[in-house]
């Protein structure tokens, strides 16, 4: 989550936050957790082909490694956040880190693919770390120190994301045992558990109310039914019982969840944040962004790892080489994200956002048309990364400025949740696309499967541009 966390709902009045004895020490510990979070979130991508070989699953099934973690995160973020408001953010931070450590160890030692996916469910708590940390520093530090601390945390997350893929790729090249490689992040995460019991203060203020269990259950079930339906498309087409029925159930559950959240005094996901100048349409853009941002991670890795002699495409790259191909795009994303505010001041937020999605669309169209050489793929990934970084930097601001002032914190949290849901759904869709383009009796998709995935991402980019253009007429996306 990249936005500022909201103040606890119904918080009891408390004194103005005062800095603890050693702000640097406290923030330094939280920075360590964000380095770990970024490391784990990107470190898995270059290892996906080797994980598939170890567990005997095809390229389409590997998309669930990313999708399952995002699905769990979409539910865990609001649950951990609300429990942190009620019972203390430090307490929930410790629980989240323990869940991540357990999941990372389970992923490393998993004897079978379903156990690995269970570990990824526990790793869904990764996306809850930053919101809990932001809430903690806002509660315990004066405003200016809190702002600096949050900037350090976001920077650490970005740095960890850059290091994760490269370090894990290098480890895979040095050690020819995927289990030992996966133990590297497991040890990192396990070390963070005792560190979380050091000098981190607990929240000084707590909220009144209760956890909205009905909303949490309905949200989780809706996403499960939706992904279950998407996962069966590859085998059953649009069969009434295995695909259309679960989709209908998911739609009903989503409607019930919306009804419950709008009526709840303490909603898990405060949908009232969607009130504003066309802000509802911007959440649709967030969904498209999630599909593009997360949906291409696994396919890019498996395409680069494919053996051209056996599959007719790909470059037979190992984990480190896959990481290096994606490194320019990651650096570009870091750069444009850091400069997004400056760019938006010159061009306007709407123009910047449309340009960002235009770059992503161009990059994915380039991948769909030009992927015969490594340099072509690297250039297209670079173009995509440039757009992704700009969108990451601008989207939260655009949504917050289009939202009612008293709901800006909730709006930033909701944006990240919608983006995560988009990523979770895209994993199932991408898995279905690749499976539907897989040769009978084979494990590798036809080249056309990857072209379909990249084309889907490009279509989402075009739709996002159109929605931003329409939203901008209402003033919701600022100038430009």
Short mmCIF file of C-alpha atoms in Angstrom, two decimals:
data_model
loop_
_atom_site.label_atom_id
_atom_site.label_comp_id
_atom_site.label_asym_id
_atom_site.label_seq_id
_atom_site.Cartn_x
_atom_site.Cartn_y
_atom_site.Cartn_z
CA UNK A 1 0.00 0.00 0.00
CA UNK A 2 1.38 3.37 -0.98
CA UNK A 3 -1.08 5.82 0.48
CA UNK A 4 -1.20 7.39 3.91
CA UNK A 5 -3.17 5.25 6.29
CA UNK A 6 -6.34 6.70 7.76
CA UNK A 7 -6.58 7.65 11.37
CA UNK A 8 -8.29 4.98 13.47
CA UNK A 9 -12.05 5.13 13.01
CA UNK A 10 -13.71 6.24 16.19
CA UNK A 11 -10.36 6.81 17.86
CA UNK A 12 -10.39 7.84 21.46
CA UNK A 13 -8.91 11.31 21.98
CA UNK A 14 -5.28 11.23 22.94
CA UNK A 15 -2.35 13.58 23.42
CA UNK A 16 -0.39 14.96 20.50
CA UNK A 17 2.12 12.28 19.49
CA UNK A 18 5.58 12.71 20.88
CA UNK A 19 8.70 11.20 19.43
CA UNK A 20 10.02 8.10 21.18
CA UNK A 21 13.49 8.08 22.69
CA UNK A 22 15.18 6.99 19.46
CA UNK A 23 13.21 7.78 16.33
CA UNK A 24 16.07 6.66 14.09
CA UNK A 25 16.25 3.26 15.77
CA UNK A 26 12.49 2.69 15.56
CA UNK A 27 12.18 3.76 11.93
CA UNK A 28 15.30 1.75 11.10
CA UNK A 29 13.60 -1.40 12.32
CA UNK A 30 10.51 -0.67 10.25
CA UNK A 31 12.72 0.02 7.22
CA UNK A 32 14.18 -3.46 7.65
CA UNK A 33 10.68 -4.95 7.44
CA UNK A 34 9.96 -3.04 4.22
CA UNK A 35 13.23 -4.19 2.68
CA UNK A 36 12.13 -7.73 3.48
CA UNK A 37 8.66 -7.07 2.04
CA UNK A 38 9.97 -5.74 -1.27
CA UNK A 39 12.55 -8.53 -1.45
CA UNK A 40 9.90 -11.24 -1.07
CA UNK A 41 7.38 -9.64 -3.41
CA UNK A 42 9.73 -9.57 -6.42
CA UNK A 43 12.18 -12.34 -5.53
CA UNK A 44 9.77 -15.09 -6.52
CA UNK A 45 9.27 -13.95 -10.14
CA UNK A 46 12.57 -15.11 -11.74
CA UNK A 47 12.29 -18.45 -9.90
CA UNK A 48 8.85 -19.35 -11.28
CA UNK A 49 10.14 -21.51 -14.16
CA UNK A 50 12.31 -23.54 -11.78
CA UNK A 51 9.44 -23.85 -9.30
CA UNK A 52 7.29 -25.21 -12.11
CA UNK A 53 9.94 -27.79 -12.97
CA UNK A 54 10.35 -28.82 -9.34
CA UNK A 55 6.63 -29.29 -8.68
CA UNK A 56 5.70 -30.56 -12.14
CA UNK A 57 3.20 -27.81 -13.02
CA UNK A 58 2.81 -26.05 -16.34
CA UNK A 59 3.29 -22.37 -17.15
CA UNK A 60 -0.40 -21.53 -16.83
CA UNK A 61 -0.63 -22.99 -13.30
CA UNK A 62 2.36 -20.90 -12.19
CA UNK A 63 0.23 -17.76 -12.45
CA UNK A 64 -1.59 -18.93 -9.32
CA UNK A 65 1.64 -18.47 -7.34
CA UNK A 66 1.21 -14.71 -7.78
CA UNK A 67 -2.59 -14.68 -7.83
CA UNK A 68 -3.13 -16.59 -4.57
CA UNK A 69 -0.86 -14.23 -2.64
CA UNK A 70 -2.68 -11.20 -4.02
CA UNK A 71 -6.06 -12.71 -3.24
CA UNK A 72 -5.05 -13.31 0.37
CA UNK A 73 -3.59 -9.81 0.58
CA UNK A 74 -6.80 -8.22 -0.67
CA UNK A 75 -8.59 -9.64 2.37
CA UNK A 76 -5.74 -9.33 4.88
CA UNK A 77 -5.04 -5.61 4.33
CA UNK A 78 -8.39 -4.33 5.65
CA UNK A 79 -8.58 -7.04 8.35
CA UNK A 80 -5.10 -6.38 9.76
CA UNK A 81 -5.63 -2.63 9.44
CA UNK A 82 -8.88 -2.66 11.39
CA UNK A 83 -7.52 -5.03 14.04
CA UNK A 84 -4.53 -2.70 14.35
CA UNK A 85 -6.88 0.23 14.95
CA UNK A 86 -8.69 -1.74 17.65
CA UNK A 87 -5.90 -3.68 19.37
CA UNK A 88 -2.63 -1.96 18.48
CA UNK A 89 -0.68 -1.65 15.25
CA UNK A 90 2.53 -3.04 16.74
CA UNK A 91 0.72 -6.19 17.86
CA UNK A 92 -0.76 -6.78 14.42
CA UNK A 93 2.57 -5.94 12.76
CA UNK A 94 4.19 -8.74 14.75
CA UNK A 95 1.44 -11.17 13.76
CA UNK A 96 1.74 -10.18 10.11
CA UNK A 97 5.52 -10.66 10.12
CA UNK A 98 5.12 -14.06 11.81
CA UNK A 99 2.58 -15.09 9.15
CA UNK A 100 4.95 -13.97 6.39
CA UNK A 101 7.86 -15.87 7.94
CA UNK A 102 5.79 -19.04 8.27
CA UNK A 103 4.55 -18.73 4.70
CA UNK A 104 8.04 -18.09 3.31
CA UNK A 105 9.40 -21.15 5.09
CA UNK A 106 6.48 -23.21 3.82
CA UNK A 107 7.15 -22.07 0.24
CA UNK A 108 10.81 -23.10 0.56
CA UNK A 109 10.13 -26.55 2.02
CA UNK A 110 6.84 -27.33 0.26
CA UNK A 111 6.77 -31.01 -0.80
CA UNK A 112 3.95 -30.35 -3.29
CA UNK A 113 2.46 -27.48 -5.26
CA UNK A 114 -0.71 -27.12 -3.12
CA UNK A 115 1.48 -26.69 -0.02
CA UNK A 116 3.45 -24.00 -1.84
CA UNK A 117 0.20 -22.18 -2.61
CA UNK A 118 -0.76 -22.42 1.08
CA UNK A 119 2.53 -20.74 1.92
CA UNK A 120 1.72 -17.98 -0.55
CA UNK A 121 -1.61 -17.45 1.24
CA UNK A 122 0.30 -16.74 4.46
CA UNK A 123 2.60 -14.43 2.51
CA UNK A 124 -0.46 -12.36 1.65
CA UNK A 125 0.20 -10.58 4.96
CA UNK A 126 3.13 -8.84 3.21
CA UNK A 127 0.86 -6.17 1.81
CA UNK A 128 -0.47 -5.40 5.30
CA UNK A 129 2.96 -4.44 6.66
CA UNK A 130 3.25 -0.95 5.17
CA UNK A 131 -0.26 0.24 6.18
CA UNK A 132 0.38 -0.93 9.76
CA UNK A 133 3.76 0.79 9.84
CA UNK A 134 2.33 4.02 8.42
CA UNK A 135 -0.44 4.00 11.01
CA UNK A 136 2.13 3.37 13.75
CA UNK A 137 4.47 6.22 12.80
CA UNK A 138 1.55 8.63 12.31
CA UNK A 139 0.36 7.75 15.79
CA UNK A 140 3.75 7.95 17.54
CA UNK A 141 5.66 10.69 15.68
CA UNK A 142 5.07 14.40 15.12
CA UNK A 143 3.75 15.24 11.67
CA UNK A 144 7.03 16.21 9.99
CA UNK A 145 8.95 13.27 11.39
CA UNK A 146 6.11 10.95 10.41
CA UNK A 147 6.23 12.21 6.83
CA UNK A 148 9.97 11.61 6.62
CA UNK A 149 9.57 8.17 8.16
CA UNK A 150 6.87 7.22 5.64
CA UNK A 151 9.09 8.36 2.77
CA UNK A 152 11.89 6.13 4.10
CA UNK A 153 9.53 3.18 4.37
CA UNK A 154 8.28 3.55 0.79
CA UNK A 155 11.87 3.98 -0.39
CA UNK A 156 12.92 0.82 1.45
CA UNK A 157 10.06 -1.13 -0.13
CA UNK A 158 11.15 0.04 -3.59
CA UNK A 159 14.81 -0.76 -2.89
CA UNK A 160 13.88 -4.21 -1.60
CA UNK A 161 11.87 -4.80 -4.78
CA UNK A 162 14.91 -3.95 -6.91
CA UNK A 163 17.19 -6.21 -4.88
CA UNK A 164 14.81 -9.15 -4.60
CA UNK A 165 14.80 -10.34 -8.20
CA UNK A 166 18.54 -9.75 -8.75
CA UNK A 167 19.71 -11.35 -5.48
CA UNK A 168 17.43 -14.36 -5.86
CA UNK A 169 18.50 -14.77 -9.47
CA UNK A 170 22.17 -14.66 -8.45
CA UNK A 171 21.52 -17.16 -5.67
CA UNK A 172 19.82 -19.52 -8.12
CA UNK A 173 22.85 -19.34 -10.39
CA UNK A 174 25.29 -19.95 -7.52
CA UNK A 175 23.32 -22.81 -5.90
CA UNK A 176 21.72 -25.40 -8.15
CA UNK A 177 19.00 -26.26 -5.64
CA UNK A 178 15.78 -24.23 -5.68
CA UNK A 179 14.96 -25.25 -2.11
CA UNK A 180 18.21 -23.77 -0.77
CA UNK A 181 17.63 -20.61 -2.82
CA UNK A 182 14.15 -20.18 -1.33
CA UNK A 183 15.60 -20.54 2.15
CA UNK A 184 17.42 -17.20 1.66
CA UNK A 185 14.23 -15.07 1.95
CA UNK A 186 12.91 -17.51 4.56
CA UNK A 187 15.88 -16.79 6.83
CA UNK A 188 15.46 -13.06 6.18
CA UNK A 189 11.79 -13.20 7.17
CA UNK A 190 12.45 -15.38 10.22
CA UNK A 191 15.08 -12.92 11.49
CA UNK A 192 12.49 -10.13 11.29
CA UNK A 193 10.25 -11.91 13.82
CA UNK A 194 12.49 -11.38 16.91
CA UNK A 195 13.47 -7.92 15.60
CA UNK A 196 9.79 -6.92 15.75
CA UNK A 197 9.93 -7.40 19.54
CA UNK A 198 12.69 -4.81 20.00
CA UNK A 199 12.23 -1.06 20.57
CA UNK A 200 9.10 -0.47 18.52
CA UNK A 201 6.45 1.37 20.58
CA UNK A 202 2.78 0.43 20.53
CA UNK A 203 0.12 2.81 19.24
CA UNK A 204 -0.80 5.42 21.83
CA UNK A 205 -4.42 5.66 20.64
CA UNK A 206 -6.94 2.97 19.83
CA UNK A 207 -10.28 2.96 18.07
CA UNK A 208 -13.68 2.01 19.36
CA UNK A 209 -15.93 -0.45 17.61
CA UNK A 210 -15.46 -3.96 16.27
CA UNK A 211 -14.13 -5.86 13.30
CA UNK A 212 -16.63 -6.22 10.47
CA UNK A 213 -16.46 -10.01 10.22
CA UNK A 214 -19.45 -10.13 7.86
CA UNK A 215 -17.67 -7.89 5.37
CA UNK A 216 -14.43 -9.88 5.64
CA UNK A 217 -16.18 -13.23 5.05
CA UNK A 218 -18.26 -11.92 2.14
CA UNK A 219 -15.24 -10.28 0.48
CA UNK A 220 -13.13 -13.42 0.84
CA UNK A 221 -15.86 -15.74 -0.44
CA UNK A 222 -16.65 -13.47 -3.39
CA UNK A 223 -13.01 -13.47 -4.52
CA UNK A 224 -12.72 -17.23 -4.04
CA UNK A 225 -15.79 -17.96 -6.16
CA UNK A 226 -14.63 -15.53 -8.83
CA UNK A 227 -11.18 -17.09 -9.08
CA UNK A 228 -12.64 -20.60 -8.95
CA UNK A 229 -14.80 -19.75 -11.96
CA UNK A 230 -11.92 -18.19 -13.89
CA UNK A 231 -9.68 -21.19 -13.19
CA UNK A 232 -12.20 -23.57 -14.79
CA UNK A 233 -12.54 -21.64 -18.06
CA UNK A 234 -9.35 -23.25 -19.35
CA UNK A 235 -10.82 -26.77 -18.95
CA UNK A 236 -14.58 -26.33 -19.27
CA UNK A 237 -15.08 -23.30 -21.46
CA UNK A 238 -18.11 -21.33 -20.29
CA UNK A 239 -19.87 -24.32 -18.74
CA UNK A 240 -23.00 -23.38 -16.76
CA UNK A 241 -22.20 -25.39 -13.63
CA UNK A 242 -18.45 -24.94 -13.21
CA UNK A 243 -17.95 -21.43 -14.58
CA UNK A 244 -21.14 -19.40 -14.95
CA UNK A 245 -22.67 -20.56 -11.64
CA UNK A 246 -19.60 -19.62 -9.51
CA UNK A 247 -19.46 -16.28 -11.32
CA UNK A 248 -23.11 -15.65 -10.50
CA UNK A 249 -22.48 -16.58 -6.85
CA UNK A 250 -19.50 -14.21 -6.78
CA UNK A 251 -21.66 -11.41 -8.19
CA UNK A 252 -24.33 -12.00 -5.54
CA UNK A 253 -21.71 -12.06 -2.76
CA UNK A 254 -20.18 -8.82 -4.01
CA UNK A 255 -23.60 -7.16 -3.99
CA UNK A 256 -24.22 -8.43 -0.46
CA UNK A 257 -20.78 -7.20 0.62
CA UNK A 258 -21.49 -3.73 -0.78
CA UNK A 259 -24.85 -3.65 1.00
CA UNK A 260 -23.31 -4.72 4.31
CA UNK A 261 -20.41 -2.24 4.04
CA UNK A 262 -22.66 0.71 3.23
CA UNK A 263 -24.89 -0.06 6.22
CA UNK A 264 -22.11 -0.82 8.71
CA UNK A 265 -21.00 1.78 11.25
CA UNK A 266 -17.53 0.19 11.19
CA UNK A 267 -17.11 -1.07 7.59
CA UNK A 268 -14.13 -3.23 6.72
CA UNK A 269 -13.86 -1.45 3.35
CA UNK A 270 -15.36 2.03 3.51
CA UNK A 271 -17.05 2.29 0.12
CA UNK A 272 -18.21 5.80 1.00
CA UNK A 273 -14.75 6.89 -0.17
CA UNK A 274 -16.01 6.36 -3.71
CA UNK A 275 -18.19 9.45 -3.37
CA UNK A 276 -16.63 12.37 -5.18
CA UNK A 277 -16.01 13.95 -8.56
CA UNK A 278 -15.98 10.86 -10.74
CA UNK A 279 -13.76 9.01 -8.28
CA UNK A 280 -15.70 5.77 -8.79
CA UNK A 281 -14.41 5.58 -12.36
CA UNK A 282 -10.86 6.02 -11.09
CA UNK A 283 -11.19 2.83 -9.03
CA UNK A 284 -11.98 1.07 -12.31
CA UNK A 285 -8.68 2.47 -13.59
CA UNK A 286 -7.02 1.03 -10.48
CA UNK A 287 -8.44 -2.39 -11.35
CA UNK A 288 -7.08 -2.18 -14.91
CA UNK A 289 -3.74 -1.08 -13.48
CA UNK A 290 -3.65 -4.11 -11.20
CA UNK A 291 -4.27 -6.42 -14.15
CA UNK A 292 -1.40 -4.86 -16.10
CA UNK A 293 1.00 -4.51 -13.18
CA UNK A 294 0.64 -8.01 -11.71
CA UNK A 295 -0.75 -10.01 -14.61
CA UNK A 296 2.41 -9.85 -16.71
CA UNK A 297 4.95 -10.85 -14.05
CA UNK A 298 4.67 -14.62 -14.33
CA UNK A 299 4.19 -14.80 -18.14
CA UNK A 300 7.24 -12.63 -18.76
CA UNK A 301 9.40 -14.93 -16.64
CA UNK A 302 8.15 -18.19 -18.19
CA UNK A 303 8.45 -16.78 -21.72
CA UNK A 304 12.08 -15.82 -21.16
CA UNK A 305 12.80 -19.25 -19.65
CA UNK A 306 11.19 -21.20 -22.52
CA UNK A 307 13.54 -23.32 -24.63
CA UNK A 308 13.39 -22.17 -28.27
CA UNK A 309 14.52 -25.62 -29.49
CA UNK A 310 11.58 -27.35 -27.79
CA UNK A 311 8.91 -24.64 -27.70
CA UNK A 312 9.70 -22.53 -30.75
CA UNK A 313 10.10 -19.31 -28.72
CA UNK A 314 11.89 -17.95 -25.67
CA UNK A 315 15.57 -17.76 -24.80
CA UNK A 316 16.18 -20.57 -22.24
CA UNK A 317 17.23 -18.03 -19.64
CA UNK A 318 17.92 -18.93 -16.02
CA UNK A 319 16.75 -16.93 -12.99
CA UNK A 320 19.61 -14.40 -12.89
CA UNK A 321 19.35 -13.63 -16.61
CA UNK A 322 15.57 -13.19 -16.29
CA UNK A 323 16.19 -10.69 -13.49
CA UNK A 324 18.73 -8.76 -15.54
CA UNK A 325 16.36 -8.48 -18.52
CA UNK A 326 13.76 -6.92 -16.23
CA UNK A 327 16.22 -4.73 -14.30
CA UNK A 328 16.12 -1.70 -16.68
CA UNK A 329 12.33 -1.66 -16.41
CA UNK A 330 12.53 -1.82 -12.62
CA UNK A 331 15.03 1.05 -12.51
CA UNK A 332 12.84 3.07 -14.89
CA UNK A 333 9.82 2.44 -12.65
CA UNK A 334 11.76 3.60 -9.60
CA UNK A 335 12.91 6.75 -11.40
CA UNK A 336 9.55 7.82 -12.81
CA UNK A 337 7.80 7.00 -9.54
CA UNK A 338 10.21 9.29 -7.68
CA UNK A 339 9.76 12.05 -10.26
CA UNK A 340 6.00 11.62 -10.70
CA UNK A 341 5.05 14.62 -8.57
CA UNK A 342 7.41 16.90 -10.52
CA UNK A 343 6.15 15.60 -13.86
CA UNK A 344 2.52 16.03 -12.80
CA UNK A 345 3.15 19.64 -11.77
CA UNK A 346 4.40 20.41 -15.28
CA UNK A 347 1.95 18.34 -17.34
CA UNK A 348 -1.05 18.03 -15.04
CA UNK A 349 -2.18 14.86 -13.31
CA UNK A 350 -4.63 13.76 -16.02
CA UNK A 351 -2.07 14.13 -18.82
CA UNK A 352 0.60 12.38 -16.76
CA UNK A 353 -1.71 9.48 -15.95
CA UNK A 354 -2.86 9.08 -19.56
CA UNK A 355 0.76 9.21 -20.70
CA UNK A 356 1.68 6.54 -18.15
CA UNK A 357 -1.00 4.17 -19.40
CA UNK A 358 -0.06 5.06 -22.97
CA UNK A 359 3.51 3.93 -22.29
CA UNK A 360 2.31 0.69 -20.70
CA UNK A 361 0.00 0.05 -23.64
CA UNK A 362 2.83 0.70 -26.11
CA UNK A 363 5.13 -1.61 -24.18
CA UNK A 364 2.64 -4.49 -24.13
CA UNK A 365 1.75 -4.02 -27.81
CA UNK A 366 5.48 -4.08 -28.51
CA UNK A 367 5.85 -7.36 -26.60
CA UNK A 368 2.94 -8.87 -28.50
CA UNK A 369 4.49 -7.93 -31.86
CA UNK A 370 8.25 -7.99 -31.17
CA UNK A 371 9.71 -10.68 -28.93
CA UNK A 372 12.15 -12.55 -31.18
CA UNK A 373 15.29 -11.13 -29.53
CA UNK A 374 16.21 -10.34 -25.94
CA UNK A 375 16.85 -6.68 -26.70
CA UNK A 376 13.33 -6.30 -28.09
CA UNK A 377 11.84 -7.75 -24.91
CA UNK A 378 14.11 -5.60 -22.73
CA UNK A 379 13.14 -2.40 -24.58
CA UNK A 380 9.43 -3.19 -24.30
CA UNK A 381 9.79 -3.98 -20.59
CA UNK A 382 11.67 -0.69 -20.16
CA UNK A 383 8.80 1.22 -21.79
CA UNK A 384 6.27 -0.60 -19.59
CA UNK A 385 8.33 0.08 -16.47
CA UNK A 386 8.50 3.80 -17.27
CA UNK A 387 4.71 3.95 -17.43
CA UNK A 388 4.22 1.76 -14.36
CA UNK A 389 6.41 3.99 -12.20
CA UNK A 390 4.57 7.13 -13.29
CA UNK A 391 1.20 5.51 -12.60
CA UNK A 392 2.35 4.29 -9.17
CA UNK A 393 3.41 7.81 -8.29
CA UNK A 394 0.35 9.64 -9.64
CA UNK A 395 -2.64 7.33 -9.09
CA UNK A 396 -2.89 7.76 -5.27
CA UNK A 397 -2.78 11.55 -5.60
CA UNK A 398 -5.39 11.59 -8.35
CA UNK A 399 -7.80 9.46 -6.31
CA UNK A 400 -7.23 11.33 -3.05
CA UNK A 401 -7.79 14.73 -4.69
CA UNK A 402 -11.06 13.48 -6.23
CA UNK A 403 -12.31 12.20 -2.85
CA UNK A 404 -14.11 14.03 -0.07
CA UNK A 405 -11.42 15.52 2.22
CA UNK A 406 -12.50 13.57 5.32
CA UNK A 407 -12.08 10.24 3.49
CA UNK A 408 -8.68 10.65 1.86
CA UNK A 409 -6.94 8.05 4.04
CA UNK A 410 -9.64 5.48 3.37
CA UNK A 411 -9.49 6.30 -0.35
CA UNK A 412 -5.77 5.53 -0.60
CA UNK A 413 -6.31 2.22 1.18
CA UNK A 414 -9.24 1.34 -1.10
CA UNK A 415 -7.19 2.18 -4.19
CA UNK A 416 -4.51 -0.31 -3.20
CA UNK A 417 -7.08 -2.96 -2.40
CA UNK A 418 -8.81 -2.57 -5.79
CA UNK A 419 -5.43 -2.75 -7.53
CA UNK A 420 -4.59 -5.92 -5.61
CA UNK A 421 -7.94 -7.48 -6.53
CA UNK A 422 -7.21 -6.66 -10.18
CA UNK A 423 -3.91 -8.48 -9.86
CA UNK A 424 -5.53 -11.49 -8.21
CA UNK A 425 -8.20 -11.77 -10.90
CA UNK A 426 -5.64 -11.30 -13.67
CA UNK A 427 -3.70 -14.31 -12.41
CA UNK A 428 -6.69 -16.55 -13.05
CA UNK A 429 -7.44 -14.96 -16.42
CA UNK A 430 -3.82 -15.27 -17.56
CA UNK A 431 -3.69 -18.90 -16.41
CA UNK A 432 -6.81 -19.62 -18.46
CA UNK A 433 -5.44 -17.84 -21.53
CA UNK A 434 -2.16 -19.74 -21.44
CA UNK A 435 -3.87 -23.07 -20.77
CA UNK A 436 -6.27 -22.54 -23.66
CA UNK A 437 -3.25 -22.05 -25.93
CA UNK A 438 -1.32 -25.08 -24.66
CA UNK A 439 -0.62 -27.97 -27.01
CA UNK A 440 -2.45 -31.22 -26.14
CA UNK A 441 -0.42 -33.30 -23.70
CA UNK A 442 2.18 -30.55 -23.38
CA UNK A 443 3.18 -28.25 -20.52
CA UNK A 444 4.30 -25.20 -22.51
CA UNK A 445 1.76 -22.89 -24.18
CA UNK A 446 1.94 -21.96 -27.82
CA UNK A 447 3.58 -18.61 -28.51
CA UNK A 448 0.10 -17.27 -29.27
CA UNK A 449 -0.80 -17.71 -25.59
CA UNK A 450 1.75 -15.12 -24.53
CA UNK A 451 0.71 -12.84 -27.36
CA UNK A 452 -2.87 -13.07 -26.04
CA UNK A 453 -1.75 -12.16 -22.51
CA UNK A 454 0.22 -9.12 -23.64
CA UNK A 455 -2.66 -8.06 -25.89
CA UNK A 456 -5.04 -8.32 -22.91
CA UNK A 457 -2.77 -6.01 -20.90
CA UNK A 458 -2.68 -3.57 -23.81
CA UNK A 459 -6.49 -3.59 -24.02
CA UNK A 460 -6.66 -2.82 -20.28
CA UNK A 461 -4.31 0.10 -20.90
CA UNK A 462 -6.53 1.47 -23.67
CA UNK A 463 -9.59 1.13 -21.42
CA UNK A 464 -7.75 2.92 -18.60
CA UNK A 465 -6.84 5.82 -20.89
CA UNK A 466 -10.45 6.14 -21.96
CA UNK A 467 -11.75 6.11 -18.38
CA UNK A 468 -9.17 8.69 -17.25
CA UNK A 469 -10.16 10.92 -20.17
CA UNK A 470 -13.84 10.71 -19.24
CA UNK A 471 -13.13 11.21 -15.52
CA UNK A 472 -11.01 14.25 -16.26
CA UNK A 473 -14.02 16.10 -17.70
CA UNK A 474 -15.46 16.17 -14.20
CA UNK A 475 -12.33 17.62 -12.75
CA UNK A 476 -11.46 14.56 -10.76
CA UNK A 477 -7.99 14.13 -12.15
CA UNK A 478 -6.64 17.58 -11.82
CA UNK A 479 -5.24 19.72 -14.50
CA UNK A 480 -3.67 18.73 -17.76
#
